[in-house]
């Protein structure tokens, strides 16, 4: 009889955790069993479970080596292999290790088997095996290498499966200027919220370039973005950037059609766009208070398809065509699969069917390897190529914006946000060739004071074991694709590098369990990619973060994330920004919090009452507590000289005006964190939040626009004065 709880231990399912109130919580054994079920173990069928576990063990001994070994600068340079004990009886038995380096070179070494240390013995199916610890002699370069083992004796000649040997630096990338003491500021922006004179009703990559250059002129060194991950072009209701269709590709809604080179050679598209009817649509889209995703996408897709249909975008006789063809070749099967997914969505949309998931496809299209899918893609080759073209444009424009910032001398430039996962209905799950996603589970978090019932985010978890079996290739590819067009990357819910709270689909979030991932391997791989892409890493470590993760992030050199309003000391006052750790990015607010104006004036609490989030007495209690917090903030700012002595000391007389807003920005800029991230909303006094956690249809999340056009923001004397004060404070 297999002990389910012991098996849960072996597979990384936690027995307990420390909650947000610093109280030890024990996880119910049934919930741990559910977690095993999510991970793919048939826990309700002992025979089937035993068969799965035996096959895993058999494969392990047959392959001799693990699928992957990750070694960083702090590790012993060694790996393990398994061989039948009987081989050891031959004193002349040898072991040969061949490492094929990433650059194609080979390193080979042969020693007597007796010289390789035995770490442990294990008997399986009547055979005893040695697990041997092989110490690597060579110091291999950083990178992704392939290792194989051959054991030769008078009775046995065995060759192992190929193991991925990943060699990485220990510390993550940090720009030399920051390491030398430079402290910088930047701005965080929800790109879709940006207004401008020329965009099509949503912030786009042309706006991003303008925003980057504007911030640089004001003294800033980066612009942080919401996740740029691919969305659902034919489902205008699925707009959350944190629940994407793919983390490997880019949201085409941000393409600036006006900047597409092929537009110049397409009179048909020019005629369409410049028609009075089309221009009227764009004027309406620009003037709307909230982003009309449906309207924006309809206009952009109509214009871009017109370009695609009338210009030979893959013309081998032009440099442009060759560039596009090279993009397709580099994207390979993954790009084809992604483009096929969106093309299928379009196909059903054109037939008048609302389809927002591969699960709603006809059954013959559920499997990406189905001959029906391949036949459909071949028959609709032009549609598939069109969506490849859209990715080509999106990638090109995002990279172009980043390059413009770097050419202008911006230290970091664009910093991107990496969502914690993808939705079950996503293209990434449909195209999961490696079978690492688990569609019967959902990522979330356990109950805490802000969410007494816990949270269920509807994101499909990856299996830690399946990731290892695939040598982390799905994650590596995703890290690479997100780091190539930015100088920094923020990892949302960085706790996921260590553990994720999983519940079965349909179960309440309170009936979940933590499943652990290999923190050492994931942080080491991130370190390697951060250096290769010269990309600073910021790990969002707010909320309930285990101490093991906090220590590891600091050790590896990842930046922490500090929000001012959460920085309350034991005495109820606010921690001075100069007492924050240096290895961090500080911010006043985030996309999940009220704006500065909204927080100070309690707009979020009154809005919460309107939406049914708070009862009147709850909102009043929160308002009373905030009034005290506001006074403590004002006391701290006066005490540290962050605001003029002439400014009121009683919070009842302190309004969120330009003086106070600027002073709070300066207060954070004077702190010790490497980075300070401001928000465009707080420069211009926006009161409405961009997102209210815990709401769906109650509030138009991820749609609220800024209240000023981008061109006007950088001509606003108040904004220029504020950013000048921020720059001066950071340089002291």
PDB file of N, CA and C in Angstrom, residues 548-609:
ATOM      1  N   UNK A 548      12.928  31.393   3.281  1.00  0.00           N
ATOM      2  CA  UNK A 548      13.894  30.725   2.408  1.00  0.00           C
ATOM      3  C   UNK A 548      14.013  31.450   1.070  1.00  0.00           C
ATOM      4  N   UNK A 549      12.873  31.897   0.554  1.00  0.00           N
ATOM      5  CA  UNK A 549      12.889  32.601  -0.729  1.00  0.00           C
ATOM      6  C   UNK A 549      13.538  33.968  -0.594  1.00  0.00           C
ATOM      7  N   UNK A 550      13.197  34.671   0.465  1.00  0.00           N
ATOM      8  CA  UNK A 550      13.778  36.006   0.684  1.00  0.00           C
ATOM      9  C   UNK A 550      15.300  35.938   0.727  1.00  0.00           C
ATOM     10  N   UNK A 551      15.821  34.967   1.462  1.00  0.00           N
ATOM     11  CA  UNK A 551      17.274  34.807   1.567  1.00  0.00           C
ATOM     12  C   UNK A 551      17.888  34.457   0.214  1.00  0.00           C
ATOM     13  N   UNK A 552      17.228  33.572  -0.524  1.00  0.00           N
ATOM     14  CA  UNK A 552      17.769  33.146  -1.813  1.00  0.00           C
ATOM     15  C   UNK A 552      17.788  34.297  -2.814  1.00  0.00           C
ATOM     16  N   UNK A 553      16.719  35.086  -2.855  1.00  0.00           N
ATOM     17  CA  UNK A 553      16.664  36.217  -3.788  1.00  0.00           C
ATOM     18  C   UNK A 553      17.786  37.206  -3.502  1.00  0.00           C
ATOM     19  N   UNK A 554      18.022  37.476  -2.232  1.00  0.00           N
ATOM     20  CA  UNK A 554      19.105  38.387  -1.857  1.00  0.00           C
ATOM     21  C   UNK A 554      20.450  37.794  -2.258  1.00  0.00           C
ATOM     22  N   UNK A 555      20.625  36.496  -2.002  1.00  0.00           N
ATOM     23  CA  UNK A 555      21.907  35.853  -2.289  1.00  0.00           C
ATOM     24  C   UNK A 555      22.217  35.873  -3.786  1.00  0.00           C
ATOM     25  N   UNK A 556      21.192  35.673  -4.607  1.00  0.00           N
ATOM     26  CA  UNK A 556      21.403  35.628  -6.061  1.00  0.00           C
ATOM     27  C   UNK A 556      21.474  37.017  -6.698  1.00  0.00           C
ATOM     28  N   UNK A 557      21.123  38.030  -5.933  1.00  0.00           N
ATOM     29  CA  UNK A 557      21.231  39.386  -6.464  1.00  0.00           C
ATOM     30  C   UNK A 557      19.998  39.886  -7.175  1.00  0.00           C
ATOM     31  N   UNK A 558      18.865  39.227  -6.988  1.00  0.00           N
ATOM     32  CA  UNK A 558      17.613  39.735  -7.549  1.00  0.00           C
ATOM     33  C   UNK A 558      17.136  40.909  -6.696  1.00  0.00           C
ATOM     34  N   UNK A 559      16.566  41.917  -7.324  1.00  0.00           N
ATOM     35  CA  UNK A 559      16.072  43.066  -6.573  1.00  0.00           C
ATOM     36  C   UNK A 559      14.719  42.753  -5.952  1.00  0.00           C
ATOM     37  N   UNK A 560      14.527  43.225  -4.739  1.00  0.00           N
ATOM     38  CA  UNK A 560      13.259  43.087  -4.049  1.00  0.00           C
ATOM     39  C   UNK A 560      12.319  44.203  -4.516  1.00  0.00           C
ATOM     40  N   UNK A 561      11.111  44.202  -3.973  1.00  0.00           N
ATOM     41  CA  UNK A 561      10.084  45.168  -4.392  1.00  0.00           C
ATOM     42  C   UNK A 561       9.489  45.782  -3.134  1.00  0.00           C
ATOM     43  N   UNK A 562       9.603  47.084  -2.981  1.00  0.00           N
ATOM     44  CA  UNK A 562       9.150  47.743  -1.765  1.00  0.00           C
ATOM     45  C   UNK A 562       8.111  48.819  -2.095  1.00  0.00           C
ATOM     46  N   UNK A 563       6.911  48.675  -1.516  1.00  0.00           N
ATOM     47  CA  UNK A 563       5.889  49.710  -1.688  1.00  0.00           C
ATOM     48  C   UNK A 563       5.774  50.512  -0.400  1.00  0.00           C
ATOM     49  N   UNK A 564       5.718  51.812  -0.553  1.00  0.00           N
ATOM     50  CA  UNK A 564       5.776  52.719   0.591  1.00  0.00           C
ATOM     51  C   UNK A 564       4.640  52.481   1.583  1.00  0.00           C
ATOM     52  N   UNK A 565       3.410  52.335   1.079  1.00  0.00           N
ATOM     53  CA  UNK A 565       2.272  52.221   1.978  1.00  0.00           C
ATOM     54  C   UNK A 565       2.271  50.912   2.768  1.00  0.00           C
ATOM     55  N   UNK A 566       3.047  49.938   2.324  1.00  0.00           N
ATOM     56  CA  UNK A 566       3.180  48.684   3.080  1.00  0.00           C
ATOM     57  C   UNK A 566       4.329  48.732   4.077  1.00  0.00           C
ATOM     58  N   UNK A 567       5.114  49.809   4.038  1.00  0.00           N
ATOM     59  CA  UNK A 567       6.305  49.891   4.885  1.00  0.00           C
ATOM     60  C   UNK A 567       6.014  50.440   6.268  1.00  0.00           C
ATOM     61  N   UNK A 568       5.152  49.776   6.997  1.00  0.00           N
ATOM     62  CA  UNK A 568       4.763  50.229   8.337  1.00  0.00           C
ATOM     63  C   UNK A 568       5.657  49.561   9.383  1.00  0.00           C
ATOM     64  N   UNK A 569       6.220  50.369  10.258  1.00  0.00           N
ATOM     65  CA  UNK A 569       7.089  49.855  11.320  1.00  0.00           C
ATOM     66  C   UNK A 569       6.247  49.328  12.481  1.00  0.00           C
ATOM     67  N   UNK A 570       6.914  48.676  13.440  1.00  0.00           N
ATOM     68  CA  UNK A 570       6.205  48.082  14.578  1.00  0.00           C
ATOM     69  C   UNK A 570       5.466  49.126  15.412  1.00  0.00           C
ATOM     70  N   UNK A 571       5.976  50.370  15.421  1.00  0.00           N
ATOM     71  CA  UNK A 571       5.325  51.410  16.222  1.00  0.00           C
ATOM     72  C   UNK A 571       4.192  52.104  15.469  1.00  0.00           C
ATOM     73  N   UNK A 572       3.884  51.600  14.258  1.00  0.00           N
ATOM     74  CA  UNK A 572       2.798  52.190  13.481  1.00  0.00           C
ATOM     75  C   UNK A 572       3.241  53.288  12.548  1.00  0.00           C
ATOM     76  N   UNK A 573       4.468  53.748  12.691  1.00  0.00           N
ATOM     77  CA  UNK A 573       4.991  54.755  11.776  1.00  0.00           C
ATOM     78  C   UNK A 573       5.463  54.117  10.480  1.00  0.00           C
ATOM     79  N   UNK A 574       5.938  54.967   9.564  1.00  0.00           N
ATOM     80  CA  UNK A 574       6.381  54.457   8.269  1.00  0.00           C
ATOM     81  C   UNK A 574       7.905  54.434   8.195  1.00  0.00           C
ATOM     82  N   UNK A 575       8.416  53.319   7.716  1.00  0.00           N
ATOM     83  CA  UNK A 575       9.862  53.142   7.622  1.00  0.00           C
ATOM     84  C   UNK A 575      10.445  54.189   6.695  1.00  0.00           C
ATOM     85  N   UNK A 576      11.512  54.820   7.125  1.00  0.00           N
ATOM     86  CA  UNK A 576      12.168  55.828   6.298  1.00  0.00           C
ATOM     87  C   UNK A 576      12.745  55.165   5.049  1.00  0.00           C
ATOM     88  N   UNK A 577      12.521  55.728   3.863  1.00  0.00           N
ATOM     89  CA  UNK A 577      13.045  55.126   2.636  1.00  0.00           C
ATOM     90  C   UNK A 577      14.546  54.881   2.663  1.00  0.00           C
ATOM     91  N   UNK A 578      15.272  55.690   3.426  1.00  0.00           N
ATOM     92  CA  UNK A 578      16.723  55.480   3.499  1.00  0.00           C
ATOM     93  C   UNK A 578      17.070  54.206   4.273  1.00  0.00           C
ATOM     94  N   UNK A 579      16.075  53.656   4.984  1.00  0.00           N
ATOM     95  CA  UNK A 579      16.295  52.412   5.717  1.00  0.00           C
ATOM     96  C   UNK A 579      15.854  51.179   4.937  1.00  0.00           C
ATOM     97  N   UNK A 580      15.344  51.372   3.712  1.00  0.00           N
ATOM     98  CA  UNK A 580      15.042  50.229   2.855  1.00  0.00           C
ATOM     99  C   UNK A 580      16.355  49.577   2.432  1.00  0.00           C
ATOM    100  N   UNK A 581      16.284  48.304   2.087  1.00  0.00           N
ATOM    101  CA  UNK A 581      17.485  47.665   1.552  1.00  0.00           C
ATOM    102  C   UNK A 581      17.829  48.287   0.204  1.00  0.00           C
ATOM    103  N   UNK A 582      19.108  48.313  -0.128  1.00  0.00           N
ATOM    104  CA  UNK A 582      19.536  48.903  -1.402  1.00  0.00           C
ATOM    105  C   UNK A 582      19.088  48.060  -2.586  1.00  0.00           C
ATOM    106  N   UNK A 583      19.149  46.738  -2.425  1.00  0.00           N
ATOM    107  CA  UNK A 583      18.877  45.820  -3.536  1.00  0.00           C
ATOM    108  C   UNK A 583      17.378  45.680  -3.753  1.00  0.00           C
ATOM    109  N   UNK A 584      16.760  46.783  -4.171  1.00  0.00           N
ATOM    110  CA  UNK A 584      15.311  46.774  -4.328  1.00  0.00           C
ATOM    111  C   UNK A 584      14.861  47.894  -5.249  1.00  0.00           C
ATOM    112  N   UNK A 585      13.622  47.774  -5.706  1.00  0.00           N
ATOM    113  CA  UNK A 585      12.937  48.871  -6.376  1.00  0.00           C
ATOM    114  C   UNK A 585      11.806  49.317  -5.460  1.00  0.00           C
ATOM    115  N   UNK A 586      11.750  50.604  -5.164  1.00  0.00           N
ATOM    116  CA  UNK A 586      10.682  51.127  -4.318  1.00  0.00           C
ATOM    117  C   UNK A 586       9.625  51.799  -5.183  1.00  0.00           C
ATOM    118  N   UNK A 587       8.414  51.888  -4.638  1.00  0.00           N
ATOM    119  CA  UNK A 587       7.304  52.521  -5.349  1.00  0.00           C
ATOM    120  C   UNK A 587       6.296  53.011  -4.323  1.00  0.00           C
ATOM    121  N   UNK A 588       5.567  54.047  -4.674  1.00  0.00           N
ATOM    122  CA  UNK A 588       4.497  54.511  -3.802  1.00  0.00           C
ATOM    123  C   UNK A 588       3.291  53.583  -3.909  1.00  0.00           C
ATOM    124  N   UNK A 589       2.885  53.298  -5.146  1.00  0.00           N
ATOM    125  CA  UNK A 589       1.724  52.448  -5.377  1.00  0.00           C
ATOM    126  C   UNK A 589       2.014  51.503  -6.539  1.00  0.00           C
ATOM    127  N   UNK A 590       1.102  50.573  -6.774  1.00  0.00           N
ATOM    128  CA  UNK A 590       1.231  49.638  -7.891  1.00  0.00           C
ATOM    129  C   UNK A 590      -0.094  49.572  -8.639  1.00  0.00           C
ATOM    130  N   UNK A 591      -0.124  48.750  -9.699  1.00  0.00           N
ATOM    131  CA  UNK A 591      -1.339  48.614 -10.505  1.00  0.00           C
ATOM    132  C   UNK A 591      -2.476  47.955  -9.723  1.00  0.00           C
ATOM    133  N   UNK A 592      -2.183  47.285  -8.624  1.00  0.00           N
ATOM    134  CA  UNK A 592      -3.220  46.638  -7.815  1.00  0.00           C
ATOM    135  C   UNK A 592      -3.659  47.507  -6.644  1.00  0.00           C
ATOM    136  N   UNK A 593      -3.161  48.739  -6.594  1.00  0.00           N
ATOM    137  CA  UNK A 593      -3.477  49.634  -5.488  1.00  0.00           C
ATOM    138  C   UNK A 593      -4.162  50.888  -6.022  1.00  0.00           C
ATOM    139  N   UNK A 594      -4.781  51.666  -5.156  1.00  0.00           N
ATOM    140  CA  UNK A 594      -5.342  52.939  -5.605  1.00  0.00           C
ATOM    141  C   UNK A 594      -4.227  53.870  -6.075  1.00  0.00           C
ATOM    142  N   UNK A 595      -4.580  54.835  -6.897  1.00  0.00           N
ATOM    143  CA  UNK A 595      -3.605  55.874  -7.250  1.00  0.00           C
ATOM    144  C   UNK A 595      -3.324  56.713  -6.014  1.00  0.00           C
ATOM    145  N   UNK A 596      -2.330  57.585  -6.112  1.00  0.00           N
ATOM    146  CA  UNK A 596      -1.972  58.432  -4.974  1.00  0.00           C
ATOM    147  C   UNK A 596      -3.157  59.303  -4.557  1.00  0.00           C
ATOM    148  N   UNK A 597      -3.804  59.921  -5.523  1.00  0.00           N
ATOM    149  CA  UNK A 597      -4.983  60.749  -5.232  1.00  0.00           C
ATOM    150  C   UNK A 597      -6.099  59.893  -4.649  1.00  0.00           C
ATOM    151  N   UNK A 598      -6.304  58.718  -5.246  1.00  0.00           N
ATOM    152  CA  UNK A 598      -7.362  57.842  -4.774  1.00  0.00           C
ATOM    153  C   UNK A 598      -7.133  57.378  -3.343  1.00  0.00           C
ATOM    154  N   UNK A 599      -5.878  57.034  -3.024  1.00  0.00           N
ATOM    155  CA  UNK A 599      -5.557  56.553  -1.675  1.00  0.00           C
ATOM    156  C   UNK A 599      -5.737  57.664  -0.649  1.00  0.00           C
ATOM    157  N   UNK A 600      -5.214  58.832  -0.953  1.00  0.00           N
ATOM    158  CA  UNK A 600      -5.242  59.935   0.009  1.00  0.00           C
ATOM    159  C   UNK A 600      -6.673  60.403   0.287  1.00  0.00           C
ATOM    160  N   UNK A 601      -7.504  60.379  -0.727  1.00  0.00           N
ATOM    161  CA  UNK A 601      -8.874  60.884  -0.604  1.00  0.00           C
ATOM    162  C   UNK A 601      -9.911  59.787  -0.354  1.00  0.00           C
ATOM    163  N   UNK A 602      -9.444  58.568  -0.087  1.00  0.00           N
ATOM    164  CA  UNK A 602     -10.321  57.429   0.247  1.00  0.00           C
ATOM    165  C   UNK A 602     -11.244  57.019  -0.900  1.00  0.00           C
ATOM    166  N   UNK A 603     -10.891  57.393  -2.135  1.00  0.00           N
ATOM    167  CA  UNK A 603     -11.777  57.060  -3.255  1.00  0.00           C
ATOM    168  C   UNK A 603     -11.931  55.546  -3.407  1.00  0.00           C
ATOM    169  N   UNK A 604     -10.866  54.821  -3.117  1.00  0.00           N
ATOM    170  CA  UNK A 604     -10.945  53.359  -3.258  1.00  0.00           C
ATOM    171  C   UNK A 604     -11.931  52.748  -2.269  1.00  0.00           C
ATOM    172  N   UNK A 605     -12.052  53.371  -1.097  1.00  0.00           N
ATOM    173  CA  UNK A 605     -12.971  52.849  -0.091  1.00  0.00           C
ATOM    174  C   UNK A 605     -14.424  53.150  -0.455  1.00  0.00           C
ATOM    175  N   UNK A 606     -14.671  54.359  -0.938  1.00  0.00           N
ATOM    176  CA  UNK A 606     -16.040  54.688  -1.355  1.00  0.00           C
ATOM    177  C   UNK A 606     -16.426  53.863  -2.577  1.00  0.00           C
ATOM    178  N   UNK A 607     -15.469  53.666  -3.498  1.00  0.00           N
ATOM    179  CA  UNK A 607     -15.741  52.832  -4.668  1.00  0.00           C
ATOM    180  C   UNK A 607     -15.980  51.386  -4.249  1.00  0.00           C
ATOM    181  N   UNK A 608     -15.206  50.935  -3.271  1.00  0.00           N
ATOM    182  CA  UNK A 608     -15.383  49.579  -2.760  1.00  0.00           C
ATOM    183  C   UNK A 608     -16.766  49.366  -2.159  1.00  0.00           C
ATOM    184  N   UNK A 609     -17.300  50.394  -1.517  1.00  0.00           N
ATOM    185  CA  UNK A 609     -18.663  50.303  -0.991  1.00  0.00           C
ATOM    186  C   UNK A 609     -19.681  50.196  -2.120  1.00  0.00           C
TER     187      UNK A 609
END
